Amino acid sequence: MRLRNIPIADEKIASSPFCIHDPEQYKGSWDRLFHNNNPIHIEIGMGKGRFLLQLAQKNTDINYIGIEKYTSVLFRAIQKLEHMEDDKIPSNLKLLCMDAENLTNVFAQDDISKIYLNFSDPWPKKRHARRRLTSEQFLCIYDQILNKNGTLEFKTDNHSLFEFSLEELTASHWNVDACTYDLHHDPILCQSNVMTEYEEKFSSIGNPIHKLIASKHAK
Ligand SMILES: C[S@@+](CC[C@H](N)C(=O)[O-])C[C@H]1O[C@@H](n2cnc3c(N)ncnc32)[C@H](O)[C@@H]1O
């Protein structure tokens, strides 16, 4: 998702209480931001943030960080929070504008309990494979920030990207703990499913949604 450039987005992000500023200062001690030791779950490429917003409202004992590369997209997530009534805004949700390439600058080993990747950009050209958020290069980054029971949850309607992701996980010695090619008809995995914006769009035109849950091997 790349929205047209929004000139005031940078300014809005810099002054928003929903966004994390100078995230490097919290590396290894995120309790200083959230004022508790609850587990932290992140979504990389959160888009407009509907998925994490729902999770944060539902699970108040988990801290959520939505990570998004483009200011114009994050701006829309901020607007969504700003338009909510004060008592509906979850204090356990924060937004962070950054490229996932730099995650190890802001998170230490064990900082994160779960990573969500939802409808990540497919980068279909082979020469762009490294940019896919489930490439071996990104899995290596995730390995450096997840705790020992940490999990990665990935949803997409893109069959080639899903197959690529399974191959990269295997090559990188991750365990694939659950896998379905039709999430919405999977009696177990669909039970607690929270739809993302893209998931709603693609499932409404009949695309089956694929999902996998993976974890690192014990260190
Ligand atoms: C196709 S959208 C999906 C949005 C949302 N997760 C959903 O399912 O509705 C993918 C999002 O990932 C973001 N993104 C892509 N590469 C990224 C990266 N390296 N770091 C952070 N965000 C990234 C894009 O800007 C875009 O907003």
Short mmCIF file of C-alpha atoms and ligand atoms in Angstrom, two decimals:
data_model
loop_
_atom_site.label_atom_id
_atom_site.label_comp_id
_atom_site.label_asym_id
_atom_site.label_seq_id
_atom_site.Cartn_x
_atom_site.Cartn_y
_atom_site.Cartn_z
CA MET A 1 0.00 0.00 0.00
CA ARG A 2 1.48 3.33 -0.96
CA LEU A 3 -0.79 6.34 -0.70
CA ARG A 4 -0.02 9.59 -2.49
CA ASN A 5 2.42 11.73 -0.57
CA ILE A 6 0.75 13.69 2.24
CA PRO A 7 2.89 16.77 2.99
CA ILE A 8 1.72 17.13 6.62
CA ALA A 9 2.25 13.44 7.47
CA ASP A 10 5.81 13.89 8.81
CA GLU A 11 4.73 16.72 11.07
CA LYS A 12 1.70 14.78 12.29
CA ILE A 13 3.81 11.70 13.12
CA ALA A 14 6.43 13.80 14.93
CA SER A 15 3.81 15.32 17.23
CA SER A 16 1.39 12.40 17.65
CA PRO A 17 1.07 10.86 21.11
CA PHE A 18 0.15 7.58 19.36
CA CYS A 19 3.57 7.32 17.72
CA ILE A 20 6.84 6.20 19.23
CA HIS A 21 9.55 8.86 19.01
CA ASP A 22 13.27 7.99 19.20
CA PRO A 23 12.49 4.25 19.48
CA GLU A 24 16.19 3.36 19.93
CA GLN A 25 15.97 4.62 23.52
CA TYR A 26 13.61 1.73 24.42
CA LYS A 27 15.74 -1.09 22.98
CA GLY A 28 15.81 -3.86 25.60
CA SER A 29 13.56 -1.92 28.03
CA TRP A 30 10.17 -1.37 26.41
CA ASP A 31 8.54 -1.46 29.84
CA ARG A 32 9.69 2.17 30.07
CA LEU A 33 7.27 3.06 27.29
CA PHE A 34 4.32 0.86 28.23
CA HIS A 35 4.82 1.05 32.02
CA ASN A 36 4.32 -2.70 32.36
CA ASN A 37 6.08 -5.95 31.46
CA ASN A 38 3.33 -7.36 29.26
CA PRO A 39 4.40 -9.21 26.09
CA ILE A 40 4.88 -7.13 22.96
CA HIS A 41 3.36 -8.15 19.63
CA ILE A 42 4.21 -6.23 16.46
CA GLU A 43 2.66 -6.06 13.03
CA ILE A 44 5.12 -5.24 10.27
CA GLY A 45 3.43 -3.35 7.45
CA MET A 46 0.35 -2.48 9.46
CA GLY A 47 -1.21 -0.34 6.75
CA LYS A 48 -4.12 1.67 8.17
CA GLY A 49 -4.06 -0.35 11.37
CA ARG A 50 -7.47 -1.95 11.65
CA PHE A 51 -6.12 -5.39 12.61
CA LEU A 52 -3.94 -4.22 15.50
CA LEU A 53 -6.54 -1.78 16.75
CA GLN A 54 -9.04 -4.61 17.16
CA LEU A 55 -6.48 -6.87 18.83
CA ALA A 56 -5.40 -4.12 21.23
CA GLN A 57 -9.00 -3.45 22.25
CA LYS A 58 -9.59 -7.17 22.78
CA ASN A 59 -6.32 -8.13 24.55
CA THR A 60 -5.49 -5.42 27.06
CA ASP A 61 -2.75 -7.57 28.65
CA ILE A 62 -0.64 -7.45 25.47
CA ASN A 63 1.24 -4.42 24.14
CA TYR A 64 1.02 -3.87 20.39
CA ILE A 65 3.30 -1.92 18.08
CA GLY A 66 2.24 -1.26 14.51
CA ILE A 67 5.19 -0.76 12.19
CA GLU A 68 4.76 0.96 8.86
CA LYS A 69 7.34 2.19 6.39
CA TYR A 70 5.39 4.97 4.68
CA THR A 71 4.41 8.16 6.48
CA SER A 72 1.38 8.63 4.23
CA VAL A 73 0.02 5.24 5.33
CA LEU A 74 0.81 5.72 9.02
CA PHE A 75 -0.92 9.10 8.83
CA ARG A 76 -4.18 7.26 8.05
CA ALA A 77 -3.75 5.03 11.11
CA ILE A 78 -3.18 8.11 13.30
CA GLN A 79 -6.32 9.73 11.88
CA LYS A 80 -8.29 6.58 12.71
CA LEU A 81 -7.19 6.80 16.37
CA GLU A 82 -7.82 10.54 16.50
CA HIS A 83 -11.41 10.07 15.38
CA MET A 84 -12.14 7.60 18.17
CA GLU A 85 -13.75 8.50 21.47
CA ASP A 86 -11.07 8.87 24.17
CA ASP A 87 -12.26 5.90 26.24
CA LYS A 88 -12.11 3.59 23.18
CA ILE A 89 -8.47 4.38 22.34
CA PRO A 90 -6.32 1.48 23.60
CA SER A 91 -3.30 2.60 25.65
CA ASN A 92 -1.58 -0.69 24.72
CA LEU A 93 -1.22 0.26 21.04
CA LYS A 94 1.60 2.41 19.66
CA LEU A 95 2.65 3.17 16.10
CA LEU A 96 6.14 3.28 14.69
CA CYS A 97 7.24 4.65 11.34
CA MET A 98 10.24 2.67 10.16
CA ASP A 99 11.51 0.17 7.63
CA ALA A 100 11.56 -3.40 8.96
CA GLU A 101 15.15 -3.63 7.70
CA ASN A 102 16.18 -1.64 10.78
CA LEU A 103 14.25 -3.56 13.45
CA THR A 104 17.40 -4.65 15.31
CA ASN A 105 18.22 -0.97 15.96
CA VAL A 106 15.14 -0.68 18.14
CA PHE A 107 14.45 -4.18 19.48
CA ALA A 108 16.83 -6.41 21.42
CA GLN A 109 16.75 -10.21 21.54
CA ASP A 110 13.68 -11.28 23.54
CA ASP A 111 11.88 -7.92 23.28
CA ILE A 112 9.15 -9.37 21.03
CA SER A 113 6.78 -12.30 21.58
CA LYS A 114 4.92 -12.29 18.29
CA ILE A 115 5.33 -10.85 14.82
CA TYR A 116 2.37 -10.48 12.47
CA LEU A 117 2.86 -10.14 8.74
CA ASN A 118 -0.43 -9.54 6.96
CA PHE A 119 -0.70 -9.32 3.19
CA SER A 120 2.90 -8.25 2.79
CA ASP A 121 3.94 -6.81 -0.56
CA PRO A 122 4.71 -9.78 -2.89
CA TRP A 123 7.64 -8.29 -4.83
CA PRO A 124 6.98 -10.77 -7.69
CA LYS A 125 10.26 -10.21 -9.58
CA LYS A 126 12.92 -12.73 -8.62
CA ARG A 127 15.58 -10.02 -8.37
CA HIS A 128 13.47 -8.35 -5.65
CA ALA A 129 13.06 -11.53 -3.54
CA ARG A 130 15.22 -10.11 -0.73
CA ARG A 131 12.65 -7.36 -0.21
CA ARG A 132 9.87 -9.83 0.61
CA LEU A 133 9.16 -9.65 4.34
CA THR A 134 9.43 -13.45 4.60
CA SER A 135 12.81 -13.68 2.84
CA GLU A 136 15.73 -15.37 4.56
CA GLN A 137 17.21 -11.92 5.19
CA PHE A 138 14.14 -10.73 7.10
CA LEU A 139 13.76 -14.05 8.96
CA CYS A 140 17.29 -13.54 10.26
CA ILE A 141 16.25 -10.10 11.57
CA TYR A 142 13.14 -11.55 13.26
CA ASP A 143 15.30 -14.23 14.86
CA GLN A 144 17.29 -11.46 16.55
CA ILE A 145 14.30 -9.78 18.21
CA LEU A 146 11.92 -12.64 19.10
CA ASN A 147 12.04 -14.35 22.48
CA LYS A 148 12.60 -18.09 22.71
CA ASN A 149 8.90 -18.97 22.45
CA GLY A 150 8.33 -16.24 19.89
CA THR A 151 6.10 -16.83 16.89
CA LEU A 152 5.60 -15.41 13.43
CA GLU A 153 2.09 -15.35 11.96
CA PHE A 154 1.73 -14.70 8.26
CA LYS A 155 -1.42 -14.28 6.16
CA THR A 156 -1.69 -13.68 2.43
CA ASP A 157 -3.85 -14.51 -0.56
CA ASN A 158 -0.74 -14.65 -2.76
CA HIS A 159 -0.01 -18.33 -3.41
CA SER A 160 3.50 -17.83 -4.82
CA LEU A 161 4.52 -15.63 -1.90
CA PHE A 162 3.14 -18.22 0.53
CA GLU A 163 5.08 -21.06 -1.10
CA PHE A 164 8.21 -18.90 -1.15
CA SER A 165 7.71 -18.15 2.56
CA LEU A 166 7.40 -21.83 3.48
CA GLU A 167 10.63 -22.57 1.59
CA GLU A 168 12.51 -19.71 3.25
CA LEU A 169 11.31 -20.77 6.71
CA THR A 170 12.49 -24.32 6.14
CA ALA A 171 15.84 -23.14 4.76
CA SER A 172 16.26 -20.88 7.81
CA HIS A 173 15.48 -23.72 10.26
CA TRP A 174 12.18 -22.39 11.57
CA ASN A 175 9.35 -24.73 12.60
CA VAL A 176 6.08 -24.38 10.72
CA ASP A 177 3.63 -25.07 13.56
CA ALA A 178 0.41 -24.51 11.61
CA CYS A 179 -0.45 -23.97 7.97
CA THR A 180 -3.66 -23.62 5.96
CA TYR A 181 -4.41 -22.69 2.36
CA ASP A 182 -7.99 -21.70 3.22
CA LEU A 183 -8.07 -19.91 6.54
CA HIS A 184 -11.72 -18.93 6.44
CA HIS A 185 -12.75 -22.59 6.13
CA ASP A 186 -10.21 -23.93 8.62
CA PRO A 187 -12.21 -24.94 11.71
CA ILE A 188 -9.35 -24.30 14.13
CA LEU A 189 -7.33 -21.42 12.71
CA CYS A 190 -10.34 -19.33 11.71
CA GLN A 191 -11.75 -19.33 15.25
CA SER A 192 -9.82 -16.34 16.54
CA ASN A 193 -9.20 -14.75 13.17
CA VAL A 194 -9.25 -10.95 13.02
CA MET A 195 -9.60 -9.67 9.46
CA THR A 196 -7.25 -7.06 8.06
CA GLU A 197 -8.25 -4.43 5.49
CA TYR A 198 -6.57 -6.38 2.68
CA GLU A 199 -8.01 -9.67 3.88
CA GLU A 200 -11.52 -8.30 3.64
CA LYS A 201 -10.85 -6.94 0.17
CA PHE A 202 -9.32 -10.13 -1.24
CA SER A 203 -11.64 -12.62 0.44
CA SER A 204 -14.65 -10.65 -0.81
CA ILE A 205 -13.58 -11.39 -4.40
CA GLY A 206 -13.24 -15.10 -3.59
CA ASN A 207 -9.49 -15.42 -2.98
CA PRO A 208 -8.71 -18.09 -0.39
CA ILE A 209 -6.56 -16.77 2.44
CA HIS A 210 -3.41 -18.68 3.35
CA LYS A 211 -1.98 -18.58 6.85
CA LEU A 212 1.04 -20.04 8.61
CA ILE A 213 2.36 -19.87 12.14
CA ALA A 214 6.09 -20.43 12.59
CA SER A 215 8.49 -20.44 15.49
CA LYS A 216 12.23 -20.47 15.97
CA HIS A 217 14.04 -23.59 16.99
CA ALA A 218 15.11 -23.49 20.62
CA LYS A 219 18.47 -21.79 20.98
C1 LIG B 1 -0.32 -4.64 1.21
S1 LIG B 1 -0.22 -3.67 2.64
C2 LIG B 1 -1.07 -4.61 3.87
C3 LIG B 1 -1.62 -3.75 4.97
C4 LIG B 1 -2.25 -4.50 6.15
N1 LIG B 1 -1.28 -5.33 6.83
C5 LIG B 1 -3.44 -5.33 5.73
O1 LIG B 1 -3.34 -6.56 5.72
O2 LIG B 1 -4.48 -4.74 5.43
C6 LIG B 1 1.48 -3.90 3.07
C7 LIG B 1 2.03 -2.78 3.96
O3 LIG B 1 3.36 -3.10 4.35
C8 LIG B 1 4.14 -1.91 4.33
N2 LIG B 1 5.54 -2.31 4.19
C9 LIG B 1 6.11 -2.90 3.10
N3 LIG B 1 7.42 -3.13 3.32
C10 LIG B 1 7.69 -2.69 4.57
C11 LIG B 1 8.87 -2.65 5.35
N4 LIG B 1 10.04 -3.10 4.87
N5 LIG B 1 8.80 -2.13 6.60
C12 LIG B 1 7.62 -1.67 7.09
N6 LIG B 1 6.46 -1.67 6.38
C13 LIG B 1 6.49 -2.17 5.14
C14 LIG B 1 3.60 -1.16 3.14
O4 LIG B 1 3.90 0.21 3.18
C15 LIG B 1 2.10 -1.44 3.26
O5 LIG B 1 1.44 -0.46 4.02
#
